[in-house]
PDB file of C-alpha atoms and ligand atoms in Angstrom:
ATOM      1  CA  MET P  82    -175.331  89.921 -47.444  1.00 87.00           C
ATOM      2  CA  ALA P  83    -172.828  87.725 -49.232  1.00 96.00           C
ATOM      3  CA  SER P  84    -169.261  86.656 -48.553  1.00 97.00           C
ATOM      4  CA  TRP P  85    -166.781  86.011 -51.330  1.00 98.00           C
ATOM      5  CA  ALA P  86    -163.388  84.380 -50.786  1.00 98.00           C
ATOM      6  CA  ILE P  87    -160.815  85.383 -53.385  1.00 98.00           C
ATOM      7  CA  TYR P  88    -158.657  82.315 -53.387  1.00 98.00           C
ATOM      8  CA  HIS P  89    -156.208  80.144 -55.277  1.00 98.00           C
ATOM      9  CA  GLN P  90    -153.888  77.416 -54.138  1.00 96.00           C
ATOM     10  CA  LYS P  91    -151.139  79.212 -56.064  1.00 96.00           C
ATOM     11  CA  GLY P  92    -149.544  82.485 -55.020  1.00 96.00           C
ATOM     12  CA  GLY P  93    -148.992  85.460 -57.326  1.00 97.00           C
ATOM     13  CA  VAL P  94    -152.061  84.847 -59.512  1.00 98.00           C
ATOM     14  CA  GLY P  95    -153.780  88.187 -58.815  1.00 98.00           C
ATOM     15  CA  LYS P  96    -155.893  87.355 -55.748  1.00 98.00           C
ATOM     16  CA  THR P  97    -155.055  90.575 -53.931  1.00 98.00           C
ATOM     17  CA  ALA P  98    -155.334  92.699 -57.073  1.00 98.00           C
ATOM     18  CA  ALA P  99    -158.812  91.220 -57.609  1.00 98.00           C
ATOM     19  CA  SER P 100    -159.796  91.568 -53.939  1.00 98.00           C
ATOM     20  CA  VAL P 101    -159.045  95.289 -53.734  1.00 98.00           C
ATOM     21  CA  ASN P 102    -160.633  96.111 -57.088  1.00 98.00           C
ATOM     22  CA  LEU P 103    -163.776  94.018 -56.573  1.00 98.00           C
ATOM     23  CA  ALA P 104    -164.139  95.502 -53.090  1.00 98.00           C
ATOM     24  CA  TYR P 105    -163.764  99.030 -54.472  1.00 98.00           C
ATOM     25  CA  LEU P 106    -166.249  98.380 -57.294  1.00 98.00           C
ATOM     26  CA  ALA P 107    -168.785  96.884 -54.881  1.00 98.00           C
ATOM     27  CA  ALA P 108    -168.424  99.878 -52.551  1.00 98.00           C
ATOM     28  CA  SER P 109    -168.688 102.427 -55.348  1.00 98.00           C
ATOM     29  CA  ASN P 110    -171.833 100.636 -56.571  1.00 98.00           C
ATOM     30  CA  GLY P 111    -173.468 101.280 -53.215  1.00 98.00           C
ATOM     31  CA  TYR P 112    -172.761  98.019 -51.390  1.00 98.00           C
ATOM     32  CA  LYS P 113    -171.349  98.532 -47.926  1.00 98.00           C
ATOM     33  CA  THR P 114    -168.259  96.368 -48.284  1.00 98.00           C
ATOM     34  CA  LEU P 115    -165.748  94.867 -45.884  1.00 98.00           C
ATOM     35  CA  LEU P 116    -162.431  93.618 -47.210  1.00 98.00           C
ATOM     36  CA  TRP P 117    -160.906  91.124 -44.775  1.00 98.00           C
ATOM     37  CA  ASP P 118    -157.203  90.613 -45.360  1.00 98.00           C
ATOM     38  CA  THR P 119    -156.355  87.123 -44.057  1.00 97.00           C
ATOM     39  CA  ASP P 120    -152.888  86.839 -45.622  1.00 97.00           C
ATOM     40  CA  SER P 121    -149.896  87.528 -43.363  1.00 96.00           C
ATOM     41  CA  GLN P 122    -148.224  89.312 -46.296  1.00 96.00           C
ATOM     42  CA  ALA P 123    -150.909  91.978 -45.703  1.00 97.00           C
ATOM     43  CA  ALA P 124    -150.897  93.128 -49.329  1.00 97.00           C
ATOM     44  CA  SER P 125    -154.535  94.311 -49.342  1.00 97.00           C
ATOM     45  CA  SER P 126    -153.780  96.264 -46.167  1.00 97.00           C
ATOM     46  CA  PHE P 127    -150.722  97.766 -47.903  1.00 97.00           C
ATOM     47  CA  TYR P 128    -152.799  98.960 -50.861  1.00 97.00           C
ATOM     48  CA  PHE P 129    -155.106 100.854 -48.524  1.00 96.00           C
ATOM     49  CA  GLU P 130    -152.206 102.057 -46.356  1.00 94.00           C
ATOM     50  CA  GLN P 131    -153.741 100.465 -43.279  1.00 94.00           C
ATOM     51  CA  GLN P 132    -152.213  98.456 -40.499  1.00 93.00           C
ATOM     52  CA  ALA P 133    -153.731  96.230 -37.857  1.00 93.00           C
ATOM     53  CA  HIS P 134    -154.402  98.497 -34.902  1.00 87.00           C
ATOM     54  CA  THR P 135    -154.506  95.745 -32.293  1.00 91.00           C
ATOM     55  CA  LYS P 136    -151.464  93.674 -31.445  1.00 94.00           C
ATOM     56  CA  GLN P 137    -151.765  90.189 -32.994  1.00 96.00           C
ATOM     57  CA  GLN P 138    -155.060  91.288 -34.517  1.00 96.00           C
ATOM     58  CA  SER P 139    -155.335  88.444 -37.032  1.00 96.00           C
ATOM     59  CA  LYS P 140    -154.710  85.798 -34.380  1.00 95.00           C
ATOM     60  CA  LYS P 141    -157.271  87.367 -32.051  1.00 95.00           C
ATOM     61  CA  LEU P 142    -159.829  87.368 -34.870  1.00 95.00           C
ATOM     62  CA  PHE P 143    -159.330  83.678 -35.533  1.00 93.00           C
ATOM     63  CA  LEU P 144    -159.464  82.967 -31.789  1.00 92.00           C
ATOM     64  CA  GLN P 145    -162.681  85.028 -31.732  1.00 91.00           C
ATOM     65  CA  ASP P 146    -161.349  87.227 -28.936  1.00 92.00           C
ATOM     66  CA  ILE P 147    -162.414  90.150 -31.141  1.00 94.00           C
ATOM     67  CA  SER P 148    -164.976  90.442 -33.944  1.00 94.00           C
ATOM     68  CA  LEU P 149    -164.597  91.819 -37.462  1.00 96.00           C
ATOM     69  CA  LEU P 150    -166.836  94.705 -36.434  1.00 95.00           C
ATOM     70  CA  ASP P 151    -164.447  95.596 -33.573  1.00 95.00           C
ATOM     71  CA  VAL P 152    -161.496  96.126 -35.899  1.00 96.00           C
ATOM     72  CA  ALA P 153    -163.008  97.103 -39.271  1.00 97.00           C
ATOM     73  CA  GLU P 154    -161.669 100.514 -40.256  1.00 97.00           C
ATOM     74  CA  GLU P 155    -163.045 102.892 -42.808  1.00 97.00           C
ATOM     75  CA  THR P 156    -160.821 103.390 -45.855  1.00 97.00           C
ATOM     76  CA  ALA P 157    -160.487 106.649 -47.785  1.00 96.00           C
ATOM     77  CA  PHE P 158    -163.346 105.389 -50.004  1.00 98.00           C
ATOM     78  CA  GLU P 159    -167.041 105.649 -49.254  1.00 97.00           C
ATOM     79  CA  ASN P 160    -168.712 102.372 -48.228  1.00 98.00           C
ATOM     80  CA  LEU P 161    -165.384 100.537 -48.126  1.00 98.00           C
ATOM     81  CA  TRP P 162    -164.030  99.123 -44.873  1.00 98.00           C
ATOM     82  CA  LEU P 163    -160.963  97.027 -44.221  1.00 98.00           C
ATOM     83  CA  VAL P 164    -159.801  94.547 -41.623  1.00 98.00           C
ATOM     84  CA  ALA P 165    -156.038  94.667 -41.905  1.00 98.00           C
ATOM     85  CA  ALA P 166    -153.742  91.672 -41.521  1.00 97.00           C
ATOM     86  CA  ASP P 167    -150.568  91.344 -39.513  1.00 96.00           C
ATOM     87  CA  LYS P 168    -147.906  88.638 -39.219  1.00 96.00           C
ATOM     88  CA  SER P 169    -150.010  86.658 -36.763  1.00 96.00           C
ATOM     89  CA  ALA P 170    -152.241  85.664 -39.720  1.00 96.00           C
ATOM     90  CA  SER P 171    -149.560  83.087 -40.518  1.00 95.00           C
ATOM     91  CA  GLU P 172    -150.664  81.170 -37.383  1.00 94.00           C
ATOM     92  CA  ALA P 173    -154.232  80.873 -38.629  1.00 94.00           C
ATOM     93  CA  ASP P 174    -153.716  77.444 -40.209  1.00 92.00           C
ATOM     94  CA  VAL P 175    -152.638  75.951 -36.903  1.00 93.00           C
ATOM     95  CA  LEU P 176    -155.328  77.775 -34.946  1.00 92.00           C
ATOM     96  CA  ALA P 177    -157.976  76.560 -37.369  1.00 91.00           C
ATOM     97  CA  TYR P 178    -156.855  73.026 -36.705  1.00 92.00           C
ATOM     98  CA  GLU P 179    -156.631  73.382 -32.924  1.00 93.00           C
ATOM     99  CA  ILE P 180    -159.739  75.427 -32.126  1.00 92.00           C
ATOM    100  CA  LYS P 181    -162.816  73.319 -31.452  1.00 91.00           C
ATOM    101  CA  ASN P 182    -165.651  73.898 -33.931  1.00 93.00           C
ATOM    102  CA  PHE P 183    -163.515  76.339 -35.898  1.00 94.00           C
ATOM    103  CA  LYS P 184    -165.590  75.987 -39.066  1.00 93.00           C
ATOM    104  CA  ARG P 185    -168.837  76.803 -37.292  1.00 93.00           C
ATOM    105  CA  LYS P 186    -167.180  79.738 -35.511  1.00 93.00           C
ATOM    106  CA  LEU P 187    -165.853  81.201 -38.745  1.00 95.00           C
ATOM    107  CA  GLY P 188    -169.372  80.964 -40.148  1.00 95.00           C
ATOM    108  CA  GLN P 189    -170.636  82.882 -37.105  1.00 94.00           C
ATOM    109  CA  THR P 190    -167.914  85.506 -37.544  1.00 94.00           C
ATOM    110  CA  LEU P 191    -169.136  86.154 -41.093  1.00 95.00           C
ATOM    111  CA  LYS P 192    -172.799  86.121 -40.037  1.00 93.00           C
ATOM    112  CA  LEU P 193    -172.086  88.773 -37.426  1.00 93.00           C
ATOM    113  CA  ALA P 194    -170.391  90.933 -40.078  1.00 95.00           C
ATOM    114  CA  ALA P 195    -173.533  90.483 -42.212  1.00 89.00           C
ATOM    115  CA  LYS P 196    -175.405  92.683 -39.759  1.00 90.00           C
ATOM    116  CA  GLU P 197    -173.331  95.653 -40.899  1.00 95.00           C
ATOM    117  CA  PHE P 198    -172.129  94.855 -44.412  1.00 98.00           C
ATOM    118  CA  ASP P 199    -173.709  93.931 -47.739  1.00 98.00           C
ATOM    119  CA  LEU P 200    -170.589  92.158 -48.951  1.00 98.00           C
ATOM    120  CA  VAL P 201    -167.528  90.701 -47.224  1.00 98.00           C
ATOM    121  CA  ILE P 202    -164.561  89.971 -49.479  1.00 98.00           C
ATOM    122  CA  ILE P 203    -161.882  87.725 -47.990  1.00 98.00           C
ATOM    123  CA  ASP P 204    -158.412  88.083 -49.487  1.00 98.00           C
ATOM    124  CA  CYS P 205    -157.021  84.588 -48.887  1.00 98.00           C
ATOM    125  CA  ALA P 206    -153.453  83.386 -48.505  1.00 98.00           C
ATOM    126  CA  PRO P 207    -152.371  80.713 -51.002  1.00 97.00           C
ATOM    127  CA  GLY P 208    -152.275  77.052 -49.960  1.00 96.00           C
ATOM    128  CA  LEU P 209    -154.812  74.368 -49.143  1.00 95.00           C
ATOM    129  CA  SER P 210    -155.084  74.014 -45.384  1.00 94.00           C
ATOM    130  CA  TYR P 211    -157.670  73.458 -42.694  1.00 93.00           C
ATOM    131  CA  LEU P 212    -158.195  77.234 -42.626  1.00 95.00           C
ATOM    132  CA  HIS P 213    -159.034  77.197 -46.322  1.00 97.00           C
ATOM    133  CA  ASP P 214    -161.504  74.358 -45.738  1.00 96.00           C
ATOM    134  CA  ALA P 215    -163.223  76.496 -43.106  1.00 95.00           C
ATOM    135  CA  ILE P 216    -163.343  79.433 -45.527  1.00 97.00           C
ATOM    136  CA  PHE P 217    -164.730  77.189 -48.308  1.00 97.00           C
ATOM    137  CA  ASP P 218    -167.444  76.111 -45.871  1.00 95.00           C
ATOM    138  CA  ALA P 219    -168.322  79.571 -44.571  1.00 95.00           C
ATOM    139  CA  ALA P 220    -168.116  81.761 -47.682  1.00 97.00           C
ATOM    140  CA  ASP P 221    -170.937  81.988 -50.216  1.00 97.00           C
ATOM    141  CA  ALA P 222    -168.591  82.055 -53.207  1.00 98.00           C
ATOM    142  CA  ILE P 223    -165.015  80.954 -53.793  1.00 98.00           C
ATOM    143  CA  ILE P 224    -163.550  82.988 -56.627  1.00 98.00           C
ATOM    144  CA  LEU P 225    -160.314  81.832 -58.212  1.00 98.00           C
ATOM    145  CA  PRO P 226    -158.232  84.164 -60.414  1.00 98.00           C
ATOM    146  CA  THR P 227    -156.419  81.682 -62.635  1.00 98.00           C
ATOM    147  CA  ILE P 228    -153.479  82.345 -64.952  1.00 97.00           C
ATOM    148  CA  PRO P 229    -153.976  80.356 -68.185  1.00 97.00           C
ATOM    149  CA  THR P 230    -150.817  78.314 -67.710  1.00 95.00           C
ATOM    150  CA  THR P 231    -150.202  74.648 -66.988  1.00 93.00           C
ATOM    151  CA  LEU P 232    -149.293  74.988 -63.308  1.00 94.00           C
ATOM    152  CA  SER P 233    -152.108  77.351 -62.473  1.00 95.00           C
ATOM    153  CA  ILE P 234    -154.654  75.032 -64.102  1.00 95.00           C
ATOM    154  CA  HIS P 235    -153.025  72.052 -62.393  1.00 95.00           C
ATOM    155  CA  ALA P 236    -153.449  73.757 -59.003  1.00 96.00           C
ATOM    156  CA  LEU P 237    -157.072  74.564 -59.880  1.00 96.00           C
ATOM    157  CA  GLU P 238    -157.751  70.925 -60.731  1.00 96.00           C
ATOM    158  CA  GLN P 239    -156.304  69.918 -57.371  1.00 97.00           C
ATOM    159  CA  VAL P 240    -158.731  72.303 -55.656  1.00 97.00           C
ATOM    160  CA  GLN P 241    -161.625  70.874 -57.670  1.00 96.00           C
ATOM    161  CA  ALA P 242    -160.623  67.337 -56.633  1.00 97.00           C
ATOM    162  CA  HIS P 243    -160.389  68.545 -53.029  1.00 97.00           C
ATOM    163  CA  PHE P 244    -163.915  69.988 -53.226  1.00 97.00           C
ATOM    164  CA  ALA P 245    -165.192  66.682 -54.577  1.00 97.00           C
ATOM    165  CA  ALA P 246    -163.382  64.646 -51.899  1.00 96.00           C
ATOM    166  CA  LYS P 247    -164.699  66.862 -49.081  1.00 94.00           C
ATOM    167  CA  GLY P 248    -168.221  67.046 -50.499  1.00 94.00           C
ATOM    168  CA  LEU P 249    -167.999  70.843 -50.831  1.00 93.00           C
ATOM    169  CA  PRO P 250    -170.519  72.366 -53.236  1.00 92.00           C
ATOM    170  CA  ALA P 251    -168.820  72.854 -56.603  1.00 93.00           C
ATOM    171  CA  GLU P 252    -171.384  75.528 -57.541  1.00 94.00           C
ATOM    172  CA  LYS P 253    -169.740  77.857 -55.015  1.00 96.00           C
ATOM    173  CA  MET P 254    -166.615  77.927 -57.182  1.00 97.00           C
ATOM    174  CA  LYS P 255    -166.120  80.439 -59.962  1.00 98.00           C
ATOM    175  CA  CYS P 256    -162.927  81.244 -61.853  1.00 98.00           C
ATOM    176  CA  PHE P 257    -161.772  84.017 -64.100  1.00 98.00           C
ATOM    177  CA  PHE P 258    -158.602  84.155 -66.140  1.00 97.00           C
ATOM    178  CA  SER P 259    -156.026  86.484 -64.679  1.00 98.00           C
ATOM    179  CA  MET P 260    -152.796  88.060 -65.942  1.00 98.00           C
ATOM    180  CA  VAL P 261    -153.617  87.026 -69.490  1.00 98.00           C
ATOM    181  CA  ASP P 262    -150.775  87.744 -71.922  1.00 96.00           C
ATOM    182  CA  HIS P 263    -152.091  88.010 -75.461  1.00 88.00           C
ATOM    183  CA  ARG P 264    -148.640  87.404 -76.925  1.00 91.00           C
ATOM    184  CA  LYS P 265    -148.551  83.880 -75.534  1.00 93.00           C
ATOM    185  CA  ASN P 266    -150.083  81.055 -77.563  1.00 94.00           C
ATOM    186  CA  LEU P 267    -150.329  78.916 -74.461  1.00 92.00           C
ATOM    187  CA  HIS P 268    -152.610  81.477 -72.825  1.00 94.00           C
ATOM    188  CA  HIS P 269    -154.918  81.506 -75.869  1.00 93.00           C
ATOM    189  CA  GLU P 270    -154.992  77.736 -76.169  1.00 93.00           C
ATOM    190  CA  THR P 271    -155.677  77.226 -72.454  1.00 93.00           C
ATOM    191  CA  MET P 272    -158.467  79.788 -72.470  1.00 94.00           C
ATOM    192  CA  GLN P 273    -160.083  78.229 -75.556  1.00 92.00           C
ATOM    193  CA  GLN P 274    -160.039  74.866 -73.854  1.00 91.00           C
ATOM    194  CA  TYR P 275    -161.581  76.024 -70.553  1.00 90.00           C
ATOM    195  CA  TYR P 276    -164.052  78.682 -71.685  1.00 84.00           C
ATOM    196  CA  LYS P 277    -166.445  75.889 -72.633  1.00 81.00           C
ATOM    197  CA  GLN P 278    -166.833  75.152 -68.926  1.00 84.00           C
ATOM    198  CA  LYS P 279    -169.349  77.223 -66.982  1.00 91.00           C
ATOM    199  CA  LEU P 280    -166.773  77.383 -64.208  1.00 96.00           C
ATOM    200  CA  PHE P 281    -165.063  80.367 -65.873  1.00 97.00           C
ATOM    201  CA  CYS P 282    -166.375  83.897 -66.224  1.00 96.00           C
ATOM    202  CA  LYS P 283    -166.478  85.146 -69.805  1.00 95.00           C
ATOM    203  CA  SER P 284    -164.602  88.273 -68.712  1.00 96.00           C
ATOM    204  CA  TYR P 285    -160.942  88.104 -67.813  1.00 97.00           C
ATOM    205  CA  ILE P 286    -158.096  90.293 -66.560  1.00 98.00           C
ATOM    206  CA  PRO P 287    -155.159  90.834 -68.955  1.00 98.00           C
ATOM    207  CA  TYR P 288    -151.582  91.402 -67.837  1.00 98.00           C
ATOM    208  CA  LEU P 289    -151.452  95.211 -67.664  1.00 97.00           C
ATOM    209  CA  SER P 290    -148.858  97.576 -66.278  1.00 95.00           C
ATOM    210  CA  ASP P 291    -151.654  99.807 -64.915  1.00 96.00           C
ATOM    211  CA  ILE P 292    -152.496  96.981 -62.504  1.00 97.00           C
ATOM    212  CA  GLU P 293    -148.858  96.543 -61.475  1.00 95.00           C
ATOM    213  CA  LYS P 294    -148.681 100.259 -60.729  1.00 95.00           C
ATOM    214  CA  MET P 295    -151.200  99.819 -57.905  1.00 96.00           C
ATOM    215  CA  GLY P 296    -148.167  99.177 -55.712  1.00 94.00           C
ATOM    216  CA  ILE P 297    -146.947 102.713 -56.347  1.00 95.00           C
ATOM    217  CA  GLN P 298    -150.360 104.400 -56.268  1.00 94.00           C
ATOM    218  CA  ARG P 299    -151.470 102.366 -53.233  1.00 95.00           C
ATOM    219  CA  GLN P 300    -155.043 102.392 -54.460  1.00 96.00           C
ATOM    220  CA  PRO P 301    -157.208 100.069 -56.570  1.00 98.00           C
ATOM    221  CA  VAL P 302    -156.680 100.796 -60.271  1.00 98.00           C
ATOM    222  CA  THR P 303    -160.472 101.091 -60.525  1.00 98.00           C
ATOM    223  CA  ALA P 304    -160.176 104.084 -58.173  1.00 97.00           C
ATOM    224  CA  TYR P 305    -157.223 105.986 -59.645  1.00 95.00           C
ATOM    225  CA  ALA P 306    -157.777 105.133 -63.321  1.00 96.00           C
ATOM    226  CA  PRO P 307    -161.526 104.486 -63.620  1.00 97.00           C
ATOM    227  CA  ASN P 308    -161.512 104.972 -67.395  1.00 97.00           C
ATOM    228  CA  SER P 309    -158.583 102.664 -68.084  1.00 98.00           C
ATOM    229  CA  TYR P 310    -158.796  99.325 -69.882  1.00 98.00           C
ATOM    230  CA  ALA P 311    -157.779  97.638 -66.604  1.00 98.00           C
ATOM    231  CA  SER P 312    -160.778  99.182 -64.838  1.00 98.00           C
ATOM    232  CA  GLN P 313    -163.089  98.115 -67.645  1.00 98.00           C
ATOM    233  CA  CYS P 314    -161.856  94.522 -67.291  1.00 98.00           C
ATOM    234  CA  TYR P 315    -162.357  94.435 -63.513  1.00 98.00           C
ATOM    235  CA  THR P 316    -165.795  96.009 -63.971  1.00 98.00           C
ATOM    236  CA  ASP P 317    -166.779  93.267 -66.437  1.00 98.00           C
ATOM    237  CA  VAL P 318    -165.646  90.557 -64.007  1.00 98.00           C
ATOM    238  CA  TRP P 319    -167.455  92.346 -61.143  1.00 98.00           C
ATOM    239  CA  LYS P 320    -170.714  92.439 -63.142  1.00 98.00           C
ATOM    240  CA  GLU P 321    -170.563  88.719 -63.888  1.00 98.00           C
ATOM    241  CA  LEU P 322    -169.824  87.821 -60.280  1.00 98.00           C
ATOM    242  CA  LYS P 323    -172.496  90.184 -58.968  1.00 98.00           C
ATOM    243  CA  LYS P 324    -175.087  88.593 -61.244  1.00 98.00           C
ATOM    244  CA  GLN P 325    -174.299  85.126 -59.957  1.00 97.00           C
ATOM    245  CA  PHE P 326    -173.467  85.695 -56.283  1.00 97.00           C
ATOM    246  CA  LEU P 327    -175.092  88.896 -55.036  1.00 95.00           C
TER     247      LEU P 327
HETATM  248  N1  ADP Q 560    -153.402  91.620 -64.271  1.00 84.85           N
HETATM  249  C1  ADP Q 560    -152.196  91.972 -63.824  1.00 84.85           C
HETATM  250  N2  ADP Q 560    -151.313  92.573 -64.652  1.00 84.85           N
HETATM  251  C2  ADP Q 560    -150.087  92.921 -64.237  1.00 84.85           C
HETATM  252  N3  ADP Q 560    -149.625  92.717 -63.001  1.00 84.85           N
HETATM  253  C3  ADP Q 560    -150.463  92.137 -62.113  1.00 84.85           C
HETATM  254  C4  ADP Q 560    -151.791  91.732 -62.474  1.00 84.85           C
HETATM  255  N4  ADP Q 560    -152.389  91.185 -61.386  1.00 84.85           N
HETATM  256  C5  ADP Q 560    -151.488  91.248 -60.396  1.00 84.85           C
HETATM  257  N5  ADP Q 560    -150.327  91.807 -60.825  1.00 84.85           N
HETATM  258  C6  ADP Q 560    -149.089  91.995 -60.057  1.00 84.85           C
HETATM  259  O1  ADP Q 560    -148.556  90.702 -59.795  1.00 84.85           O
HETATM  260  C7  ADP Q 560    -148.123  90.592 -58.452  1.00 84.85           C
HETATM  261  C8  ADP Q 560    -148.921  89.494 -57.730  1.00 84.85           C
HETATM  262  O2  ADP Q 560    -150.288  89.890 -57.701  1.00 84.85           O
HETATM  263  P1  ADP Q 560    -151.175  89.686 -56.400  1.00 84.85           P
HETATM  264  O3  ADP Q 560    -152.512  90.252 -56.688  1.00 84.85           O
HETATM  265  O4  ADP Q 560    -150.466  90.197 -55.206  1.00 84.85           O
HETATM  266  O5  ADP Q 560    -151.252  88.091 -56.354  1.00 84.85           O
HETATM  267  P2  ADP Q 560    -151.663  87.096 -55.156  1.00 84.85           P
HETATM  268  O6  ADP Q 560    -152.509  87.862 -54.201  1.00 84.85           O
HETATM  269  O7  ADP Q 560    -152.413  85.995 -55.849  1.00 84.85           O
HETATM  270  O8  ADP Q 560    -150.395  86.605 -54.559  1.00 84.85           O
HETATM  271  C9  ADP Q 560    -148.279  91.963 -57.839  1.00 84.85           C
HETATM  272  O9  ADP Q 560    -147.051  92.639 -57.938  1.00 84.85           O
HETATM  273  C10 ADP Q 560    -149.331  92.628 -58.704  1.00 84.85           C
HETATM  274  O10 ADP Q 560    -149.164  94.010 -58.764  1.00 84.85           O
HETATM  275 MG1   MG Q 561    -152.296  88.201 -52.099  1.00 84.85          MG
END
C-alpha cells in the first residue's frame, strides 16, 4: 500500500483535478483506491457527487473519533472509494497543533487504511501548516502540480526550503507541470529551466477545456473522455508516478 498527498502551497494549481484523475486511473488499473478529501472546499467530493455522511466528519477523522474505513464510501466507479470533506476540515490545522502526537496518529490512520486499500490519495488544502507537516511525515509521496509561472515556482521553492529546514526527506517530493499554456513563452522558459531537475516528471498537464468541464460532468475527465488528449496526459503522469512510488 502507498499513500500519496497531492499538495501545493498555492491554491488553484490543479491539485483536485490531479487527485480525482490519478485516483480514477489507479482504480481502473486494478488498485483498490481511497481518495481522502481533506480540503474544506470539498471539491473532490463535489466531483464524485458525495457528501460527508457524518456530522463534522472531517473533524472527527482528525480527532480519530472515527477511522477512514468507517466513512469511506464507494463511488460509481469500481475499486474507487472516497472519504468526503465537510466544512469542519477547515479546523484541521488547529486540531493538528493541539492534539498530542498528531503526526504519529495520522500515520496510524493511514496504516489502518492500508489494510483495505492499495493506494490512498490525499487531496490537500493549500497552505503550509502543522497539518501539512503531519501529512508530509505520514504520506509516502508528496506530489506537487506546479504551474510554470514565477509565483508557483516561488511557492515550490518555499516548500523545498521548508523540507530542508524540517529534515523531511526530499526524495518524497515529486512535481509535474500543470495547466501548461503553450502560447506563453514564460511557461516554455520555466519548463526548460526546471526539466533538468529530477524533481519534475517528464509528463505534464496542459491547460485544456476538457479538464475544466469536469465541473459540469462531475466525473474525472479520464472517466468520461478516456480517449481525449487530457486523459492521455493524466495517464502519462500516472505511469511516471506509479513507476516511482507504487
Ligand atoms: N489542466 C487544466 N486545464 C484547465 N483547467 C484546469 C486544469 N486543471 C484544473 N483546472 C481548473 O482550474 C480550477 C482549479 O483547479 P483545481 O484542481 O480545483 O485546483 P486546486 O485543487 O489546486 O485548488 C478548476 O476550476 C479546474 O477545473
Ligand atoms: Mg483543491
